[in-house]
Coordinates of C-alpha atoms in Angstrom, one line a residue:
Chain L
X1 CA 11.6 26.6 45.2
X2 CA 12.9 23.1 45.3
X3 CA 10.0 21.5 44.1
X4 CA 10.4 24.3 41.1
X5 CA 13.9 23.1 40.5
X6 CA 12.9 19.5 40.7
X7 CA 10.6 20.2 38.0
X8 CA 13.1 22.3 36.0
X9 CA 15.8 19.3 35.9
X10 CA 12.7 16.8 35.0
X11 CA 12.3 19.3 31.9
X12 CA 15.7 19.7 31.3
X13 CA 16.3 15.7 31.2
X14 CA 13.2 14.8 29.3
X15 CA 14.5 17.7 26.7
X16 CA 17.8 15.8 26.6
X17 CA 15.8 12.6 25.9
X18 CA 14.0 14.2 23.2
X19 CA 17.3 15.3 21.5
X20 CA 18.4 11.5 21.4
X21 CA 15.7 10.4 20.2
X22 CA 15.6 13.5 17.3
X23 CA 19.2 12.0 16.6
X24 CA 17.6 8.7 16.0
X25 CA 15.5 9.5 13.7
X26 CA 17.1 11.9 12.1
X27 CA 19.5 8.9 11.5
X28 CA 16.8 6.5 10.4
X29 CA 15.5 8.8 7.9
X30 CA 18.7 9.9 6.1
X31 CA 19.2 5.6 5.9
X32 CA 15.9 4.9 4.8
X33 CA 16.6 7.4 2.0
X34 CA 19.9 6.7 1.5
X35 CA 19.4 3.3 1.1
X36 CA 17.5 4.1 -2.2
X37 CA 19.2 6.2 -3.9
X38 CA 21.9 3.4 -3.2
X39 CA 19.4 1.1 -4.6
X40 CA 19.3 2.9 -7.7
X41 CA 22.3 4.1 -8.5
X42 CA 23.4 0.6 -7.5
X43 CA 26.6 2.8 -5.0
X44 CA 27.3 -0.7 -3.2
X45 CA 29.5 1.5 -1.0
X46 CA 26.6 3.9 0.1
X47 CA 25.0 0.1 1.2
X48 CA 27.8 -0.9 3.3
X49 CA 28.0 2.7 4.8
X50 CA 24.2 2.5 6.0
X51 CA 24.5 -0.6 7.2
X52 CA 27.7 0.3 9.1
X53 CA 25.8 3.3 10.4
X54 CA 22.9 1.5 11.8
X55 CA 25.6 0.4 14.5
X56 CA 25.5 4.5 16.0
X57 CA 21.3 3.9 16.2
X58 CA 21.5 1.2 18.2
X59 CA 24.1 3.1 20.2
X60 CA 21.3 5.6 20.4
X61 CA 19.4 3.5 21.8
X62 CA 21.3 2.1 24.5
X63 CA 22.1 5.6 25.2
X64 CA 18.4 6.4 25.6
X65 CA 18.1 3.8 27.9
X66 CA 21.0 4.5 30.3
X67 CA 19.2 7.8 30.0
X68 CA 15.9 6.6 31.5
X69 CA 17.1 4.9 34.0
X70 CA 19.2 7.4 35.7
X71 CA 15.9 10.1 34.8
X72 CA 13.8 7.3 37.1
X73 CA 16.4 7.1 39.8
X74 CA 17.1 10.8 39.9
X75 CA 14.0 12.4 39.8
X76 CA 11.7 9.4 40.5
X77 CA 8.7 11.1 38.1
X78 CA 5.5 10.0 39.2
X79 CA 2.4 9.1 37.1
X80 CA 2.0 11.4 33.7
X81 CA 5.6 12.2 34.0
X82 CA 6.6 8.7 34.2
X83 CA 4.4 7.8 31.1
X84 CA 6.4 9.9 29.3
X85 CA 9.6 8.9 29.9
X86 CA 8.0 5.3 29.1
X87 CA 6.8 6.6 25.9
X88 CA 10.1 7.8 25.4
X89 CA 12.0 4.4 25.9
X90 CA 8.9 2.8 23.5
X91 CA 9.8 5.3 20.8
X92 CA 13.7 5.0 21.2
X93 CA 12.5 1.1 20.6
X94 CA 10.4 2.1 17.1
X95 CA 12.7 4.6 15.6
X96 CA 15.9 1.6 16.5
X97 CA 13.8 -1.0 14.2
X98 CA 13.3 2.0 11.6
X99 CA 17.2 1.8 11.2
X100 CA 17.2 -2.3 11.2
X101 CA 14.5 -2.1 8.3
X102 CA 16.7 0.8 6.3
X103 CA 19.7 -1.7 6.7
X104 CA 18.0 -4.5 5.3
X105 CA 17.3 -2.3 2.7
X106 CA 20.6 -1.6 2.3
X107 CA 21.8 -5.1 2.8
X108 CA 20.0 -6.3 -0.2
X109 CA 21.4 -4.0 -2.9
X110 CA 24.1 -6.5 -3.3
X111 CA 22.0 -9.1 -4.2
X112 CA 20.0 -6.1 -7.0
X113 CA 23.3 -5.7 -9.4
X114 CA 21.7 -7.5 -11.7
X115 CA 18.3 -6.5 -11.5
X116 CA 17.6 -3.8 -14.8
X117 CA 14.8 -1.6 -16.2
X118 CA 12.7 -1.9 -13.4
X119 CA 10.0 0.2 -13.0
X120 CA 9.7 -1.1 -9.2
X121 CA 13.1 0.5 -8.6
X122 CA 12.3 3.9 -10.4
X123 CA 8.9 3.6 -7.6
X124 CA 10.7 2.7 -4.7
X125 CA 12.4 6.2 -3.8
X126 CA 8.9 8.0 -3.9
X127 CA 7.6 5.3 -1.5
X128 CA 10.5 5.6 1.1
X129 CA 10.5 9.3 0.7
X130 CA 7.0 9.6 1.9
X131 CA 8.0 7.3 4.7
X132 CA 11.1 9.1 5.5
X133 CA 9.0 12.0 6.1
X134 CA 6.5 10.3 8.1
X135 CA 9.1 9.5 10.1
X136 CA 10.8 13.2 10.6
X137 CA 7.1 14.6 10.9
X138 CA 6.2 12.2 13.8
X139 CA 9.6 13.1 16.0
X140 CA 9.0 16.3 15.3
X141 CA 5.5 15.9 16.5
X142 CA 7.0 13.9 19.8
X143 CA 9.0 16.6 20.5
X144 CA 6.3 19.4 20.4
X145 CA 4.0 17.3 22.0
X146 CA 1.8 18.1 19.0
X147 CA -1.1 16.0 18.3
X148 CA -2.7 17.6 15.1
X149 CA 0.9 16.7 13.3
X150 CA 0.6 13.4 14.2
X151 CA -2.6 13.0 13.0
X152 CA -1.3 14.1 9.8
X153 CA 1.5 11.7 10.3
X154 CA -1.3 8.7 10.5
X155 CA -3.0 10.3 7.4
X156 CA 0.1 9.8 5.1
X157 CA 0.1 6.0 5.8
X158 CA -2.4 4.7 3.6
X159 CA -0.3 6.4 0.3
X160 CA 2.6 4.4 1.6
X161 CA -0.2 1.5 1.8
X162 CA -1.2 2.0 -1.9
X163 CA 2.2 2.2 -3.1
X164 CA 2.9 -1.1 -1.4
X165 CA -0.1 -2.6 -3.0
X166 CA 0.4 -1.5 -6.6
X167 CA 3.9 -2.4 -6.7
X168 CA 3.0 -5.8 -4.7
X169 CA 0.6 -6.2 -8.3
X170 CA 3.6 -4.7 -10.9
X171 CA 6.6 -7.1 -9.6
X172 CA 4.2 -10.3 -9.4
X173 CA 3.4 -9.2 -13.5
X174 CA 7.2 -9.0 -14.0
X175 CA 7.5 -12.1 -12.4
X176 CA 5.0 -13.6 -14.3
X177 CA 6.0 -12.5 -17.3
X178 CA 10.0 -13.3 -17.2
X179 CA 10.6 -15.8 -15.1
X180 CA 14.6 -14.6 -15.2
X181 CA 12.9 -11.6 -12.8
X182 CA 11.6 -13.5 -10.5
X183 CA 14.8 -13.5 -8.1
X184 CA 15.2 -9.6 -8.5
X185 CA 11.3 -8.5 -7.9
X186 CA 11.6 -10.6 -5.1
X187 CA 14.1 -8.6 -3.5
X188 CA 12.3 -5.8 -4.3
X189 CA 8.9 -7.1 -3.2
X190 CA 10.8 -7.6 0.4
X191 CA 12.5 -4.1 -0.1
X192 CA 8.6 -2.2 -0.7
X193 CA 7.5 -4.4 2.4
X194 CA 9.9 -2.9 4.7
X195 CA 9.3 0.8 3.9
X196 CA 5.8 -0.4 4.1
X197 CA 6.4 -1.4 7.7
X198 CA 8.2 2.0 8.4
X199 CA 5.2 4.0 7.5
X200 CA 3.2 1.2 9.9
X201 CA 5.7 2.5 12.9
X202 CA 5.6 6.0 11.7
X203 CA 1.9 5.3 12.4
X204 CA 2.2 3.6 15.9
X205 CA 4.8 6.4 17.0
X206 CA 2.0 9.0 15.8
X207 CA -1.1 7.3 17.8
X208 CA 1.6 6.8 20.9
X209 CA 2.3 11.0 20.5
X210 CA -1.4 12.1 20.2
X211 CA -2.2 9.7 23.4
X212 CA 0.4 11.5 25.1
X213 CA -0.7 14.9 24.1
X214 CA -4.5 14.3 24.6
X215 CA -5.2 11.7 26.8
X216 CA -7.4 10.0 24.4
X217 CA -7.0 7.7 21.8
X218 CA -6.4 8.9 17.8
X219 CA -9.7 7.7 16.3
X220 CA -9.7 4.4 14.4
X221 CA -8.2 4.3 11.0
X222 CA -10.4 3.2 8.7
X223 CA -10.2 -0.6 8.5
X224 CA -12.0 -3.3 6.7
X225 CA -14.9 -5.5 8.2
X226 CA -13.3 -8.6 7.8
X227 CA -10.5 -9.5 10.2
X228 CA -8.5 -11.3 7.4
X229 CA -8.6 -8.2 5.6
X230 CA -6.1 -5.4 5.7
X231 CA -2.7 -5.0 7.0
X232 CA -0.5 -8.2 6.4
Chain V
X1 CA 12.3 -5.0 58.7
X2 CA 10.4 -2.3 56.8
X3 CA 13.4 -2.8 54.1
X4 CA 12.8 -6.6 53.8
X5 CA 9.1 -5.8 53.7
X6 CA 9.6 -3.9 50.7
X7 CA 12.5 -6.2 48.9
X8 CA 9.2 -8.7 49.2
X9 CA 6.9 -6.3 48.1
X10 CA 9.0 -5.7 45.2
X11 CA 9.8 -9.6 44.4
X12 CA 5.9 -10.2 44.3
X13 CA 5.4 -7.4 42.2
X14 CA 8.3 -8.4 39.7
X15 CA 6.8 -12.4 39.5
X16 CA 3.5 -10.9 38.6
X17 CA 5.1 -8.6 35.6
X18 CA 6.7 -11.9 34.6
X19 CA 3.8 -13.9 35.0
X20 CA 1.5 -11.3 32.9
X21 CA 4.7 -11.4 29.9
X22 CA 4.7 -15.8 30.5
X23 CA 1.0 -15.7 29.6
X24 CA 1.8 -13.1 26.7
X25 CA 4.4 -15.8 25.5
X26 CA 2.0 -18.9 25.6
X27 CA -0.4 -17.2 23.8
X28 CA 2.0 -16.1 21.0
X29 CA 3.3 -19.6 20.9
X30 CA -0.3 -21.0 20.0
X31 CA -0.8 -18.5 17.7
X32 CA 2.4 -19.4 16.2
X33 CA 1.6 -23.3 16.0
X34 CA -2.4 -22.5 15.5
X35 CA -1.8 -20.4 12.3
X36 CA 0.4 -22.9 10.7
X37 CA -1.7 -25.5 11.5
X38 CA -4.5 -23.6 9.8
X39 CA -2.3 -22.8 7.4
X40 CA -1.9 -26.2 6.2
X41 CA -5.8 -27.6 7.0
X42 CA -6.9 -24.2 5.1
X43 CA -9.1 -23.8 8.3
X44 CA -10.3 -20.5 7.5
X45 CA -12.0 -20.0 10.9
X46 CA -9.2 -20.7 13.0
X47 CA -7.3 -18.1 11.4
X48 CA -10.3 -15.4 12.1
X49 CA -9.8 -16.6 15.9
X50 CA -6.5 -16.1 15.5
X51 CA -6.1 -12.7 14.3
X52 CA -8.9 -11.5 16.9
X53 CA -6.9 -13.2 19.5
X54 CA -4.2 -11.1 19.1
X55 CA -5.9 -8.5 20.8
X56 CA -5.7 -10.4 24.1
X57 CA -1.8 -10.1 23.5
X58 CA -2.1 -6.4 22.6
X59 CA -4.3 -5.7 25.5
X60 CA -2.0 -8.0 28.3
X61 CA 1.0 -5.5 26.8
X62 CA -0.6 -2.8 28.1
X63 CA -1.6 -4.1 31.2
X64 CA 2.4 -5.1 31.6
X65 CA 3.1 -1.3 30.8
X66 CA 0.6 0.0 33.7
X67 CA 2.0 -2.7 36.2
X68 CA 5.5 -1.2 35.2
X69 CA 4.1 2.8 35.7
X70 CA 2.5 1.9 39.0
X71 CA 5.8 -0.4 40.0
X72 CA 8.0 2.0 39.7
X73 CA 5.8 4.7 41.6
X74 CA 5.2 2.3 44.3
X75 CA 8.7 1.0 44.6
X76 CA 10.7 3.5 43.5
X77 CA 13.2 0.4 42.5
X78 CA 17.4 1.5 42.1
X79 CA 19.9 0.6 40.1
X80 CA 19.8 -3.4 39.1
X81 CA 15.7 -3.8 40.3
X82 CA 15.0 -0.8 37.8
X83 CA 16.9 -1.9 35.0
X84 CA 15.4 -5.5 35.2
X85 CA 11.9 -4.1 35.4
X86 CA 12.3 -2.2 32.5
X87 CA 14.0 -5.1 30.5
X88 CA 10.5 -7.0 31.2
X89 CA 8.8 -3.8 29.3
X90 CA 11.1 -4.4 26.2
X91 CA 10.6 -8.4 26.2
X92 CA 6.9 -7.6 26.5
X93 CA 7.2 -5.4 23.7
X94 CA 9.1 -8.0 21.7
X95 CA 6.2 -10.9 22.4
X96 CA 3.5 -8.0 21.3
X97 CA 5.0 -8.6 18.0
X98 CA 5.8 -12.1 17.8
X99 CA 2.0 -12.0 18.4
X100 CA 1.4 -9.8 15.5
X101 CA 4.2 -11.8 13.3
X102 CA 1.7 -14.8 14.2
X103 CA -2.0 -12.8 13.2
X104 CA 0.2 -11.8 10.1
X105 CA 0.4 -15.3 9.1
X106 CA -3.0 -16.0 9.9
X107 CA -4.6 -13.4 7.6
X108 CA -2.7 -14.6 4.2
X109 CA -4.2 -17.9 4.9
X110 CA -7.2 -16.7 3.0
X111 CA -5.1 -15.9 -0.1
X112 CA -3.9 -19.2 -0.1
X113 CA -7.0 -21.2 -0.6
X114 CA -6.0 -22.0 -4.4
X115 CA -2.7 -23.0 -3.6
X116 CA -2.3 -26.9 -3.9
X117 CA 0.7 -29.9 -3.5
X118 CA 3.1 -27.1 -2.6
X119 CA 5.8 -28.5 -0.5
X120 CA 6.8 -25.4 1.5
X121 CA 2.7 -25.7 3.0
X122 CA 4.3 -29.3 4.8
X123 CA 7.8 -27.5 5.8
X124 CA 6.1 -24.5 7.4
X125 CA 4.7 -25.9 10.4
X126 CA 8.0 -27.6 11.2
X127 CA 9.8 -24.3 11.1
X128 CA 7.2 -23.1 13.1
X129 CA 7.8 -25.4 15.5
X130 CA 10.8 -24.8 16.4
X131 CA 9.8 -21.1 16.4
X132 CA 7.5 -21.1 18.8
X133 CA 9.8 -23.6 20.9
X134 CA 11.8 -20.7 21.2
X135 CA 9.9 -18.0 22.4
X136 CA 8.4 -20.9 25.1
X137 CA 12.1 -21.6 26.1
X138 CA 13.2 -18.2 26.1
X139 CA 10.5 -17.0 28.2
X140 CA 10.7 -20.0 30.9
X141 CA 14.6 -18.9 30.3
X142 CA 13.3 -15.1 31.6
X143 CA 10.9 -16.4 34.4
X144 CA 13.6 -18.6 35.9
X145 CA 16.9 -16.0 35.0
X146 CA 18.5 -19.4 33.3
X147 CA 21.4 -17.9 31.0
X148 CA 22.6 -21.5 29.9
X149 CA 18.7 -22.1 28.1
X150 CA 19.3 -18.4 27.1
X151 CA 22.5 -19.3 25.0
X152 CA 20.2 -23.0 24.1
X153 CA 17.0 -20.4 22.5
X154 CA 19.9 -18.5 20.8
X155 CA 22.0 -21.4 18.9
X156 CA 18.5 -22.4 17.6
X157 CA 18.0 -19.5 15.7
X158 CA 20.2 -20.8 13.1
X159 CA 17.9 -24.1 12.2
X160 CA 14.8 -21.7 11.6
X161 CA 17.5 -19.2 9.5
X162 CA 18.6 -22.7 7.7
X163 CA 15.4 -23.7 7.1
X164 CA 14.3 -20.1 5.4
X165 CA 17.2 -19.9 3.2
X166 CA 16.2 -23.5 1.9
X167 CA 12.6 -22.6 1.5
X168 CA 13.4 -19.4 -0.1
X169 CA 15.4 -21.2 -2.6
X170 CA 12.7 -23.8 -3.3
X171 CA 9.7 -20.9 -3.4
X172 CA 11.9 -19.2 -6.4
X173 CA 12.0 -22.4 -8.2
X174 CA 8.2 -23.2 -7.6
X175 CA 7.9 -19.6 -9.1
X176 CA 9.9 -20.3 -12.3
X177 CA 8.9 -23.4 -13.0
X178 CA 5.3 -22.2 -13.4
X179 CA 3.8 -18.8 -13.3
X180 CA 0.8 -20.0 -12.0
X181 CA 2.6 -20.3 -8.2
X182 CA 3.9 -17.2 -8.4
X183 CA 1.4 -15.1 -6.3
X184 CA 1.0 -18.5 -3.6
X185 CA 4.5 -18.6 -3.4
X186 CA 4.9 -15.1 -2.9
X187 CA 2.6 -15.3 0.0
X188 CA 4.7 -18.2 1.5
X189 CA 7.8 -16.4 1.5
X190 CA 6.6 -13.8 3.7
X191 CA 5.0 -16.4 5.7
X192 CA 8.2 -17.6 5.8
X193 CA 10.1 -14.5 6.7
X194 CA 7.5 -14.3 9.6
X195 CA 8.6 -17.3 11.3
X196 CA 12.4 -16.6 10.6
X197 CA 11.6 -12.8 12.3
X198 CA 9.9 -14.4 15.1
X199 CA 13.3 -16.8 15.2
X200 CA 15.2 -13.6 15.6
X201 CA 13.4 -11.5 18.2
X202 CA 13.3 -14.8 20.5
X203 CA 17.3 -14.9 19.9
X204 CA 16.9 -10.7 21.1
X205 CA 15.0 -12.2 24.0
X206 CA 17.0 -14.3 24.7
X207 CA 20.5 -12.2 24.4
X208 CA 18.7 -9.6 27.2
X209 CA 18.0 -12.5 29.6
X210 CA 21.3 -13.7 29.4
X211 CA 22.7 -10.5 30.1
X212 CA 20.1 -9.7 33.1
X213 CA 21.6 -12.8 34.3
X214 CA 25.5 -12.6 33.9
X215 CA 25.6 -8.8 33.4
X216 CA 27.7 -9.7 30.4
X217 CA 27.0 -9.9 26.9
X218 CA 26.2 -13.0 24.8
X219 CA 29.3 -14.3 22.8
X220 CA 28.4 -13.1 19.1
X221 CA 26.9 -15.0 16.7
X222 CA 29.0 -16.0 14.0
X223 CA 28.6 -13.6 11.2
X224 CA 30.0 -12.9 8.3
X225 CA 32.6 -10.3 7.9
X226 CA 30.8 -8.8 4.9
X227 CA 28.3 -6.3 6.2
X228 CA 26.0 -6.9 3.2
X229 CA 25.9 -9.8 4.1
X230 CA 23.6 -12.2 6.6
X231 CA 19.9 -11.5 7.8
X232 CA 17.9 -9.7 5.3

């Protein structure tokens, strides 16, 4: 019977880990999309909001920490247990930078008052929304310990991928064209590039979350030959 | 003395996990310093051996991780021992992507082979420089639990912040001066903005050694009072 209520408390603290982390991330989606509809509607008070907010993820955080170590001390999990309280504290880590790269986001709306008739910024919402998703989908995943989500998870980066790369193409022509745009798109380019790194740890947290659940390893995105290829 | 037997046991173990991270932070340090020098010499080779010599970084992560899970099962360490063991997972996990911020670099060297005279290629490896100074310093800060270097890494950060805002400036203006730099300069500034990140998670690094050490927080950084504004 102890052992059984050893096991039962493990449970009931890696549960209460779980929530926290949930929180997180329900957090860092609701900035990442908040962040641009601010963008558009050019609400500089939404901006300061999310960046303000960012403050209670990182509190989060720390919170999930404190949490780990007392789990350790307290029911001193061995092995496969352990790993997932690890896992845990990596993912608390992932979801944390999540918020940083929403509040950058956020940060840089200021500097996009001037910035009109973009298509880029019409684009941009559809990109983070897929992210945002990616993002609910693969906590949802860690908290149901369930690997065929995240694999669907993984699937959904390369769209964020291709949205990266065409609007990587569109704000270099704007650029080119006018070079009065070239401050603006650059913003923007930076903006795309951090909902394109979202969807990159949307995709780490999912491969972390099938290891967990399977033991193995979530087979190989497809990648280019050529190591200068790909990802940058 | 079973109980100074294990404080040993424990000490060894911890030197070793700080060993593994110290050889995780050399390597990302010549990474840094080898893609910019590549960078500059358009050594297209160097920067394939970069990118595949990240994997050593990635791999001496996980080896840091399973030293931690077999640590704590062994050791069962309390209180301060546990907290500092898992503050050497999170600085690992911080030098894992210093490492990727450097292969990053290293695989837009190939879309820079047209780019010619451009002033930023000369100022890049001196940013560098001081870049991967830091994460050397910060990480011989960690191995030897020196807060006073800790605080030195951290008032660096704002020459390689210095240096990006001036190189940002001067991309934009290679940009409107002629369309024809547009694309080389683009890839600059995110070269750019990879040295300036890896600036900021040494300055991280650095803020959780000095806090191992002294148990209190780093003074602040000065910032501004504007939320929107500072690092984007």
């Amino acid at each position: 019977m102890a052992s059984g209520h050893t096991v039962k408390a493990f449970d009931e603290d890696l549960g209460q880990l779980r929530a926290l982390i949930s929180e997180m991330g329900g957090r860092a989606e609701a900035a990442i999309i908040g962040a641009l509809e601010a963008l558009v509607n050019r609400d500089l008070e939404s901006a300061v909001r999310i960046v303000e907010g960012d403050r209670r993820i990182d509190e989060l955080e720390a919170e999930v920490e404190r949490q780990v170590v007392r789990l350790i001390a307290l029911r001193a999990p061995m092995a496969d247990d352990l790993r997932e309280v690890l896992a845990a504290l990596k993912i608390a880590g992932v979801v944390e930078r999540m918020g940083d790269y929403a509040k950058n986001i956020a940060k840089r709306i200021a500097l996009l008052q001037e910035a009109r008739g973009m298509e880029a910024m019409a684009v941009l919402p559809a990109m983070g929304k897929i992210a945002a998703e990616m993002v609910r989908n693969v906590l949802d995943a860690f908290v149901l310990r369930d690997a065929e989500a995240a694999v669907a998870v993984a699937a959904r980066d390369k769209a964020v991928d291709d949205f990266y790369n065409s609007l990587f193409r569109t704000l270099l022509t704007y650029m080119m064209e006018n070079p009065h745009n070239i401050t603006a798109s650059t913003h923007l380019l930076f903006i795309a590039k951090n909902i394109e790194r979202i969807g990159d740890h949307a995709t780490n947290v999912a491969e972390m979350v099938y290891f967990a659940a399977t033991g193995q390893q979530m087979a190989e995105r497809a990648k280019g030959e050529d190591p200068l290829s790909g990802d940058i």
